[in-house]
Short mmCIF file of C-alpha atoms in Angstrom, two decimals:
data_model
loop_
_atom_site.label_atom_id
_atom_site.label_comp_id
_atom_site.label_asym_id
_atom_site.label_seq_id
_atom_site.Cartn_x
_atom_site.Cartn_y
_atom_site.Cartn_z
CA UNK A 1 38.34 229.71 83.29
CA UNK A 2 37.37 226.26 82.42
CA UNK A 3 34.11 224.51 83.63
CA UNK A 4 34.68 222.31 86.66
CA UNK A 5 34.84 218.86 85.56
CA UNK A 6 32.27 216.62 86.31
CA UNK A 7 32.57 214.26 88.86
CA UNK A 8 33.27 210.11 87.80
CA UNK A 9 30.04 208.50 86.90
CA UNK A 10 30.36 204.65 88.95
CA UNK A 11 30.09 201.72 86.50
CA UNK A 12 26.58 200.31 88.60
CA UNK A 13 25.16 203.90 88.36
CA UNK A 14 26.16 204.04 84.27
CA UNK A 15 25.02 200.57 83.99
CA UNK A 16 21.54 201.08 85.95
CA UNK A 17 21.21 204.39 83.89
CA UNK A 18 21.70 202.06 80.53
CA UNK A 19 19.64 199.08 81.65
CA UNK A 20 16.71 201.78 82.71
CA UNK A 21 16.03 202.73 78.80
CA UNK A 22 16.81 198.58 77.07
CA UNK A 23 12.83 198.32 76.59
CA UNK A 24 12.34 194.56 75.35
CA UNK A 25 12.42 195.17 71.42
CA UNK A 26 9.04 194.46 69.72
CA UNK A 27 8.19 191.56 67.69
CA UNK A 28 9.16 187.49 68.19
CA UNK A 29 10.63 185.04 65.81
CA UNK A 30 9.01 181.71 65.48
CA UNK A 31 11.99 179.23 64.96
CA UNK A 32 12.63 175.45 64.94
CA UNK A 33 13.97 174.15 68.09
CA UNK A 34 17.32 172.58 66.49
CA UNK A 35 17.79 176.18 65.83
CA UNK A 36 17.31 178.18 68.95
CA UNK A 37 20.99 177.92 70.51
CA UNK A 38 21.27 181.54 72.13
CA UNK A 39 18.24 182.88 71.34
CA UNK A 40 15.54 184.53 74.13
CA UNK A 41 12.31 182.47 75.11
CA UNK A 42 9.53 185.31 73.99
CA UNK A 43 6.99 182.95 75.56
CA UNK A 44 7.58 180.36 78.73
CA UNK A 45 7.45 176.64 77.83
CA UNK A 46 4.68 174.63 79.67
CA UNK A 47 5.13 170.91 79.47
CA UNK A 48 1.89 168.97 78.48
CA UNK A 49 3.14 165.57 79.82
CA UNK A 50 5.21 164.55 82.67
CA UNK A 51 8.77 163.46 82.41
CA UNK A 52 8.88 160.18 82.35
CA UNK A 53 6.14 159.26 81.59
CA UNK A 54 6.23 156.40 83.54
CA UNK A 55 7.90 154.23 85.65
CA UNK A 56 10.76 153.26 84.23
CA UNK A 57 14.20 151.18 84.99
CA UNK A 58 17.47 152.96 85.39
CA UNK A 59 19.69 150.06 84.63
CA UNK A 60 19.93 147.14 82.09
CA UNK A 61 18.85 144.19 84.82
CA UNK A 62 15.87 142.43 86.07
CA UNK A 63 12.68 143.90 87.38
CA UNK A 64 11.34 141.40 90.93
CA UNK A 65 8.73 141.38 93.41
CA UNK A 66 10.67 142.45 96.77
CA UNK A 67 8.63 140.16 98.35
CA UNK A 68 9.66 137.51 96.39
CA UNK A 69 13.48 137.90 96.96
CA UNK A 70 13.98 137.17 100.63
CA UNK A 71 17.61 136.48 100.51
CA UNK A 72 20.27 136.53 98.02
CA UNK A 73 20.70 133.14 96.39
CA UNK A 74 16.50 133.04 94.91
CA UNK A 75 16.35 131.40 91.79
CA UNK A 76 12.96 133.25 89.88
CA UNK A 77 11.92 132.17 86.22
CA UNK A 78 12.33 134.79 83.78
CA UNK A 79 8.52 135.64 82.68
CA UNK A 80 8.68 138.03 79.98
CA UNK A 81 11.57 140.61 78.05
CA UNK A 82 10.82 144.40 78.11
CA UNK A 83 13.48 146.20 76.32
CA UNK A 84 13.37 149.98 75.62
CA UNK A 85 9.74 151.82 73.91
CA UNK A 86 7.67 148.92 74.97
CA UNK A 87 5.24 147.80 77.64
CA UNK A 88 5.40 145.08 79.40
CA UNK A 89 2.58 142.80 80.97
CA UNK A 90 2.14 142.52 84.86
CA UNK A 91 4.55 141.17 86.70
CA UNK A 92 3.52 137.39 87.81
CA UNK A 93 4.40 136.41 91.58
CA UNK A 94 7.52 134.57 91.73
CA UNK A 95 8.84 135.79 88.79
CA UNK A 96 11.50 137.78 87.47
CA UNK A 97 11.18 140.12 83.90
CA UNK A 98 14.40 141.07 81.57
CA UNK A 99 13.92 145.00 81.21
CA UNK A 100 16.79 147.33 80.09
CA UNK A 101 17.50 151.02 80.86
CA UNK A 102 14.44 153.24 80.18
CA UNK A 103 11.99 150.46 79.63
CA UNK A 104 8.01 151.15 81.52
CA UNK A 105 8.49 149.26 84.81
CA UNK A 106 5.87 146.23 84.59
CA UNK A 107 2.81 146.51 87.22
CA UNK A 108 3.80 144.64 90.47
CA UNK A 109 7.52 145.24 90.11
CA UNK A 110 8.21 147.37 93.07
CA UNK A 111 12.74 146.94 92.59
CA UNK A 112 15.26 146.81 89.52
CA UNK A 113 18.29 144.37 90.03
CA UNK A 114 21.30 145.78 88.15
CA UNK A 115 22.53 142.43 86.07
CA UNK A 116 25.92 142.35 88.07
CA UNK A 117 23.65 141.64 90.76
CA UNK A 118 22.28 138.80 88.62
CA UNK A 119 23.18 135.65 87.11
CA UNK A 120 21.53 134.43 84.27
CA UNK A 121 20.35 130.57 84.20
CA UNK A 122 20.28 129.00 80.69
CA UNK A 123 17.02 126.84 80.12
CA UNK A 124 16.23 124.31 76.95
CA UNK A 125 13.50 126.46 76.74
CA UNK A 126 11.73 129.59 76.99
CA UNK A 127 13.38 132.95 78.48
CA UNK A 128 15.25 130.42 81.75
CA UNK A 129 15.60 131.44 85.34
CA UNK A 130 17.73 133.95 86.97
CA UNK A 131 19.54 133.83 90.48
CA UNK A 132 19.34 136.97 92.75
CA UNK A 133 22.88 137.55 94.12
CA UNK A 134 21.51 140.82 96.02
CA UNK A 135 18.58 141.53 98.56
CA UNK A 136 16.58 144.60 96.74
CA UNK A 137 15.23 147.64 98.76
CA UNK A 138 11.81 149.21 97.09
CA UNK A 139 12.39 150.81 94.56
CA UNK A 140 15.63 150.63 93.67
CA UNK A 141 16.97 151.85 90.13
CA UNK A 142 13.07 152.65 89.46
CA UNK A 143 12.76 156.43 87.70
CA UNK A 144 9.57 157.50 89.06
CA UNK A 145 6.99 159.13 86.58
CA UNK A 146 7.46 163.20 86.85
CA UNK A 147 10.30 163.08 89.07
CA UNK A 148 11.98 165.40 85.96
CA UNK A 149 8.86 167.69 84.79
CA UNK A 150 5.35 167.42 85.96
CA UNK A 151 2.26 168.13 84.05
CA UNK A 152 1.68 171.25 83.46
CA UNK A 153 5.13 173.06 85.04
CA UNK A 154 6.47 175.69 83.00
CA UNK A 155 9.87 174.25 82.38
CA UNK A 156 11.39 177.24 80.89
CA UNK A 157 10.41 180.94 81.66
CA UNK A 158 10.35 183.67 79.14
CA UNK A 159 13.43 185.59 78.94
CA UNK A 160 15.83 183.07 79.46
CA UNK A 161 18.77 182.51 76.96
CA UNK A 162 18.93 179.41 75.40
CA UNK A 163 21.72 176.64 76.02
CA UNK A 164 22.34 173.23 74.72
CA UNK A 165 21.06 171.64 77.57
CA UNK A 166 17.43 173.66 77.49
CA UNK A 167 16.75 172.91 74.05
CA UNK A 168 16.92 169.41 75.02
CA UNK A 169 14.22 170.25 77.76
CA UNK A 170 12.60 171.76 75.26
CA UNK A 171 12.32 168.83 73.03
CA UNK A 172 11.85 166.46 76.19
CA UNK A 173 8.41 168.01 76.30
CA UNK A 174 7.98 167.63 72.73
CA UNK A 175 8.48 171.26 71.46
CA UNK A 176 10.00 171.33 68.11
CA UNK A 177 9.15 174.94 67.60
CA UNK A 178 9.52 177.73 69.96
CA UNK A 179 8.88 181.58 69.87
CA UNK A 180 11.46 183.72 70.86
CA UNK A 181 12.62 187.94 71.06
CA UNK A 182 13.80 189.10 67.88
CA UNK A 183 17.45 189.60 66.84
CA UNK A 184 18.68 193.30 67.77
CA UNK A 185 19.64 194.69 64.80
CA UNK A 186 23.12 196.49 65.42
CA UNK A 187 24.78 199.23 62.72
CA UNK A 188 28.17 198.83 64.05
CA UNK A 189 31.09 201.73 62.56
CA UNK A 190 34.72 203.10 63.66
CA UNK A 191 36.04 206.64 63.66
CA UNK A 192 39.59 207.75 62.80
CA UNK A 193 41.34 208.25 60.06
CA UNK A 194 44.27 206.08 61.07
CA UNK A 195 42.26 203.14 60.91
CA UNK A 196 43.41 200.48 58.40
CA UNK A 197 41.36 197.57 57.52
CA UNK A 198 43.94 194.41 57.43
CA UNK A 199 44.16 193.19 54.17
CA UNK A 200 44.32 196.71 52.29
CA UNK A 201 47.43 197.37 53.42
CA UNK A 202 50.91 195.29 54.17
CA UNK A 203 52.27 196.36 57.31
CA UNK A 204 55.77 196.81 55.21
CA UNK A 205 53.12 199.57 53.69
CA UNK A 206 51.41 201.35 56.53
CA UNK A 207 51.63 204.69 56.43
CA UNK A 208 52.93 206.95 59.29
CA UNK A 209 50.38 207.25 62.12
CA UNK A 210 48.04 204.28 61.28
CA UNK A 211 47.29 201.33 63.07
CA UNK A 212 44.93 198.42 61.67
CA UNK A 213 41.25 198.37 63.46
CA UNK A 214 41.06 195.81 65.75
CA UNK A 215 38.09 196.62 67.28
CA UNK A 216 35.76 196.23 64.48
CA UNK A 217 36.50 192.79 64.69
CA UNK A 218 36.32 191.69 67.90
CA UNK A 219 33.09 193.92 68.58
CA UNK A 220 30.91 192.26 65.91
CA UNK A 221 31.94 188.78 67.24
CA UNK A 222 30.70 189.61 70.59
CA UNK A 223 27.85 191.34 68.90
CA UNK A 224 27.13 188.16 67.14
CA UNK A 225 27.50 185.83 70.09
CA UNK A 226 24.68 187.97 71.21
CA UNK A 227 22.46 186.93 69.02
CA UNK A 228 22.64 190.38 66.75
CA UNK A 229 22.22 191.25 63.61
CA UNK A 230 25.35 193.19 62.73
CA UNK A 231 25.51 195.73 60.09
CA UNK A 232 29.06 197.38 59.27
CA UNK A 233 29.53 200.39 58.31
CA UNK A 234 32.82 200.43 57.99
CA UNK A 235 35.36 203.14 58.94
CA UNK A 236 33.78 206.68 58.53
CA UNK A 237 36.48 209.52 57.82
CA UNK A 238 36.71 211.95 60.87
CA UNK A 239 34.26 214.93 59.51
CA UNK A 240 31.43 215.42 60.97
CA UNK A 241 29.28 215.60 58.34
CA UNK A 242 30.27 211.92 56.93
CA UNK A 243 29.37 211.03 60.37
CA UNK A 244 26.24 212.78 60.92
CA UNK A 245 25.09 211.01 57.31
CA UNK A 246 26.63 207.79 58.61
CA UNK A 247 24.36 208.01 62.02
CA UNK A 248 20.83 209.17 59.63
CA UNK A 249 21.53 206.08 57.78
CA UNK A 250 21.77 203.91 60.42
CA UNK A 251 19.56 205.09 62.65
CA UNK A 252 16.58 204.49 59.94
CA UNK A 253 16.73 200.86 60.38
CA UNK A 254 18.82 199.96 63.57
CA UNK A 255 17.77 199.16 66.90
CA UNK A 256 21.08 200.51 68.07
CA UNK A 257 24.59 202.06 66.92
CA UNK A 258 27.86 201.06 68.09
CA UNK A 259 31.18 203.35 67.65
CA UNK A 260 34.13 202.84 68.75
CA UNK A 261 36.34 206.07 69.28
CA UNK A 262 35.55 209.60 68.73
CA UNK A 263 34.08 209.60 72.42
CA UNK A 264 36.13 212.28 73.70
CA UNK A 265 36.34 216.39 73.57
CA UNK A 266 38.93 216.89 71.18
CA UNK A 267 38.38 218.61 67.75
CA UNK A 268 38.69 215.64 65.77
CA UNK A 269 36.14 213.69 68.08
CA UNK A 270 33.41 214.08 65.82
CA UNK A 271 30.64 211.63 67.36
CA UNK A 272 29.26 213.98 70.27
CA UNK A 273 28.41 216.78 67.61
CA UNK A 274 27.13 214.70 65.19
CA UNK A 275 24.42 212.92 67.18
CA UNK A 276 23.54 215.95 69.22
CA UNK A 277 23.11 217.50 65.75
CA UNK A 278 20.43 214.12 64.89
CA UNK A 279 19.01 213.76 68.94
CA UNK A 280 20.53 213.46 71.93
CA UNK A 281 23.42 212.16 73.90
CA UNK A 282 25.18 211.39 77.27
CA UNK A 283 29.19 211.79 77.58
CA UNK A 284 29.95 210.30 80.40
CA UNK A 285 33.14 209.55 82.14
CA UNK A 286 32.99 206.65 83.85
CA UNK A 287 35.01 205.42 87.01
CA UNK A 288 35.90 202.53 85.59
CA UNK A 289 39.76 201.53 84.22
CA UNK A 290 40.13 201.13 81.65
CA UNK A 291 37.29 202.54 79.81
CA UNK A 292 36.51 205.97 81.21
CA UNK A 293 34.87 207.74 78.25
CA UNK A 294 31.59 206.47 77.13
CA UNK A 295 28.54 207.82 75.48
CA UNK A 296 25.26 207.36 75.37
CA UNK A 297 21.96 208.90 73.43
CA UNK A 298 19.09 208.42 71.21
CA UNK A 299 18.28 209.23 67.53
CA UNK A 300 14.78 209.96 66.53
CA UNK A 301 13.42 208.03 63.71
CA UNK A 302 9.83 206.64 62.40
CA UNK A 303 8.31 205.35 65.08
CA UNK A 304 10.50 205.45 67.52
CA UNK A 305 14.29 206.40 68.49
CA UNK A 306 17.63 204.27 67.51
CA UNK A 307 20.02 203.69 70.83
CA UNK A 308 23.72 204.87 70.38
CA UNK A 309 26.46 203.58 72.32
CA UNK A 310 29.66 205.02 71.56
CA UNK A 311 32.68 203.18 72.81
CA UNK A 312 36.40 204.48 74.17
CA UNK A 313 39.02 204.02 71.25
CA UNK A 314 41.71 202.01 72.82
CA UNK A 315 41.25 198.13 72.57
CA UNK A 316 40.73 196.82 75.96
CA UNK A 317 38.84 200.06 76.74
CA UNK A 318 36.25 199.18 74.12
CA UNK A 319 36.33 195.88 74.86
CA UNK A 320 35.63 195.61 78.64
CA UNK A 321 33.00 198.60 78.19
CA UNK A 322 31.47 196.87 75.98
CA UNK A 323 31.59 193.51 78.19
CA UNK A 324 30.37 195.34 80.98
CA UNK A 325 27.73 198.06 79.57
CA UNK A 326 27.30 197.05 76.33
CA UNK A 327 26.51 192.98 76.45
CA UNK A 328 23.74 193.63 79.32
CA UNK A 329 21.95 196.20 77.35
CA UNK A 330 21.62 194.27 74.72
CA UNK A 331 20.48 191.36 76.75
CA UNK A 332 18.10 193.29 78.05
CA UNK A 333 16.67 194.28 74.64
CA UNK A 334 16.13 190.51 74.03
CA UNK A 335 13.73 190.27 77.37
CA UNK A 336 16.42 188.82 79.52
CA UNK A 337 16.08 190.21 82.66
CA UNK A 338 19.22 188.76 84.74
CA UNK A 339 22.55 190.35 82.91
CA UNK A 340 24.94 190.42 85.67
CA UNK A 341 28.31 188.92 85.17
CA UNK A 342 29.16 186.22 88.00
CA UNK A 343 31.72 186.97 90.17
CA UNK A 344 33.60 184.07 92.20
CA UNK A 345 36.26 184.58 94.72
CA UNK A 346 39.74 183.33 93.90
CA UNK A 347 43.13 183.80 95.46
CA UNK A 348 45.46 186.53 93.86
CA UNK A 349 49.17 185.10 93.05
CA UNK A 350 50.09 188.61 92.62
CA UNK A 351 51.06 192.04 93.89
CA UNK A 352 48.90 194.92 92.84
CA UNK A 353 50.83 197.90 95.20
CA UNK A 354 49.37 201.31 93.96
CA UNK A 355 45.33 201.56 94.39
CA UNK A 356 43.59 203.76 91.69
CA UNK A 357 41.03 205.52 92.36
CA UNK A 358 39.10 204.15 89.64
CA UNK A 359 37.30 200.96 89.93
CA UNK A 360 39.87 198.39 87.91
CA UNK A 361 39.50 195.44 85.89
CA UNK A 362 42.98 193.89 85.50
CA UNK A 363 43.63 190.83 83.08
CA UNK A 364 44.68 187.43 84.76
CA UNK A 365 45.22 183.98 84.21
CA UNK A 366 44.36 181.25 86.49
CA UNK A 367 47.01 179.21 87.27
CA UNK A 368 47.70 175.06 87.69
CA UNK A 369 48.26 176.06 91.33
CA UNK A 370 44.18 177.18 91.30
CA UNK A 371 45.21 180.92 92.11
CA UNK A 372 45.45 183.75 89.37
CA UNK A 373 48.81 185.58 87.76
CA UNK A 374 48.59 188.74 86.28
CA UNK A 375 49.65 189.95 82.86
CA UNK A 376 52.57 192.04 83.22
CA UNK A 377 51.04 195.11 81.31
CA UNK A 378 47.97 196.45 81.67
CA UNK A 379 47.77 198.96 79.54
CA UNK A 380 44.47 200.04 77.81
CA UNK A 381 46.18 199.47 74.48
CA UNK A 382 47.58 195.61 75.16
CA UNK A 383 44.88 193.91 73.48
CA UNK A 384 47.34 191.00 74.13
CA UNK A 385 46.15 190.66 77.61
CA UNK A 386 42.75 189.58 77.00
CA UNK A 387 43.65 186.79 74.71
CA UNK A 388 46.39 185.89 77.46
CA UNK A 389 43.63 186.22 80.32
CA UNK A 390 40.90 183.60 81.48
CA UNK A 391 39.14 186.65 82.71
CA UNK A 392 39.84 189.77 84.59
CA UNK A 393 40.03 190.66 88.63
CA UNK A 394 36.84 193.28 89.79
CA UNK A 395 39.19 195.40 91.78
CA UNK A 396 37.53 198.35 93.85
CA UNK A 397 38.82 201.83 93.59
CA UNK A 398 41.58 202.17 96.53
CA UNK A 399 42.26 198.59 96.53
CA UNK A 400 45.89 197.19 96.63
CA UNK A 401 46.40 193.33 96.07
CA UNK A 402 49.01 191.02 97.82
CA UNK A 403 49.64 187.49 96.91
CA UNK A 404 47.37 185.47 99.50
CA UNK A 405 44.26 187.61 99.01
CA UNK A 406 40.98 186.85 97.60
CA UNK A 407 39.65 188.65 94.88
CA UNK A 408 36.50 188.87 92.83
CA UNK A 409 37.39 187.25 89.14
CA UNK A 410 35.07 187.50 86.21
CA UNK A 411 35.72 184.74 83.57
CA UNK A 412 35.62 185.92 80.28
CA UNK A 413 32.95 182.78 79.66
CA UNK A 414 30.55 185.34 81.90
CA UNK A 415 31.53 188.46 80.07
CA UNK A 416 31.93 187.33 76.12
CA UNK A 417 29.21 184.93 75.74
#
């Protein structure tokens, strides 16, 4: 009699289960701020200065005395010039000073005219006379001092990933250097023996039964956009002592191993063997589709254990496992603590008719009309649908899908990057 299978492990259960052993990874890397695009902040960044610095004029115009421009018409001499990284003097009563955008607003100014609101008056003479065509309110096109970053406020918390935008806070507070989590180092291998590396064969050439490996390639970009260090070790032949030396080796000096295929029962599925042989491992089969097999365990090494993450063989299997278990742990690893994929609601332009009973994730387009199409196959072996897609559609298990109904879409931005 065969054992009673057991029952589907949910995708939040497997993914709390994996999240629950991604320890932060020991050790930081001290690097220069130009180069910390998608790194992790080891250490929060507390601003010694506030942001700006001072007063300072949000348009190219002239800096007044509200007091001194009752009405629109005012003709004020033009006392002084204060253009961009300098200081002016104080403001004189019944006067009017030339500043330009980011230049210290002068003591006494208390309003910035924009110079459309302005007309210059040419003198023999000096710096002339301006006419106010506008009445100011106080403080008008004035950037207060700190009204970006105060003294003292940590401006960036440890554990977040680093964009564009916060290395330029970063440097705003005068950081060029900045300590961050160290690069997971990832030993990344496939399994089969029908596995063909483009390039070593012509497909006029391929033998009977083989198929090139697409997943090698599009798992070490997405370990690389990551922030990895990727190892590859290739295709290993399907014996399981090649791929009990191929796990020893990797294990030694690898934070974690990735494999896609060999994840199942059958007696060419070497992987389960082969790490149970080195430490210990997880098969689960996950209510998720696609992507139901999926395998997780430890290897023992020198101070410490090596994760291993085997993957399903089919493309979009592997891929959208490794999207959705795979690209969290890692974060993880690297001290980031939020990992969740953002979900927004968007209107279906389709018909789904037969619910699963497997939590789906179903490849879709959005569309100029701002609702999303579907790809016509969605097979876990059309790789073609996820370049097609913008994302995929969260559907629950039991769920059918009529055109008109909202749905939870995950942009492949969220999920790839």
């Amino acid at each position: 009699m065969r054992p009673a299978m057991k029952p589907l492990k949910p995708l939040d259960e497997a993914l709390a289960d994996l999240l629950a052993q991604a320890q932060p990874l020991p050790g930081t890397d001290t690097v220069t701020t130009f180069d910390a695009d998608g790194r992790v902040l080891a250490q929060s960044c507390v601003s010694a200065l506030q942001v700006p610095p001072q007063d300072n004029s949000s348009m190219d115009g002239y800096a007044v005395r509200c007091a001194d421009v009752a009405a629109a018409g005012v003709v004020l001499p033009v006392s002084q010039r204060i253009p961009a990284g300098s200081a002016g003097d104080p403001l004189l009563p019944g006067t009017a000073a030339r500043i330009f955008t980011g230049a210290p607003v002068p003591a006494g100014a208390d309003a910035i005219l924009m110079q459309e609101d302005c007309e210059a008056l040419a003198a023999a003479d000096g710096l002339g006379s301006v006419r106010i065509n506008a009445v100011p309110q106080a403080r008008q096109w004035i950037r207060s001092a700190g009204e970006d970053i105060t003294r003292g406020a940590v401006v960036l918390s440890a554990g977040t990933r680093l964009t564009p935008a916060e290395l330029g806070l970063a440097a705003s507070i005068g950081l060029h250097q900045l300590q961050v989590a160290r690069r997971p180092r990832v030993a990344l291998f496939s399994t089969g023996d029908e596995l063909v590396m483009p390039g070593e064969v012509p497909p006029e050439q391929m033998r009977p039964g083989a198929i090139y490996n697409s997943n090698r390639f599009f798992l070490r970009a997405m370990l690389l956009r990551l922030g990895c260090e990727v190892t590859d070790f290739g295709i290993v032949p399907d014996r399981r002592d090649a791929t009990i030396d191929a796990l020893r080796q990797a294990s030694s000096a690898h934070d974690l191993i990735l494999t896609s295929g060999g994840v199942s029962v059958g007696e060419e599925d070497h992987i389960k063997p082969a790490v149970e042989t080195l430490g210990t491992l997880d098969l689960w089969q996950i209510a998720m589709k696609p992507g139901k097999p999926f395998a997780y365990g430890q290897i023992p090494r020198e101070g410490g254990a090596a994760h291993f993450m085997g993957l399903p063989g089919n493309p979009v299997s592997s891929f959208l496992t490794f999207a959705l278990l795979v690209r969290p742990f890692v974060l993880r690893l690297q001290g980031v603590q939020d990992v969740a994929p953002q979900a927004v609601a968007v209107r279906a332009d389709f018909t789904w008719p037969k619910a699963d009973k497997r939590r789906e994730f179903l490849r879709v387009r959005l569309n100029a009309a701002g609702g999303l199409d579907l790809f016509s196959n969605q097979s876990s072996g059309v790789l073609t649908s996820a370049a097609w897609g913008d994302g995929v559609v969260d559907n629950p298990a039991g769920q059918t899908i009529a055109p008109g109904d909202t749905v939870q879409f995950i942009a492949f931005s969220e999920l790839l990057g």
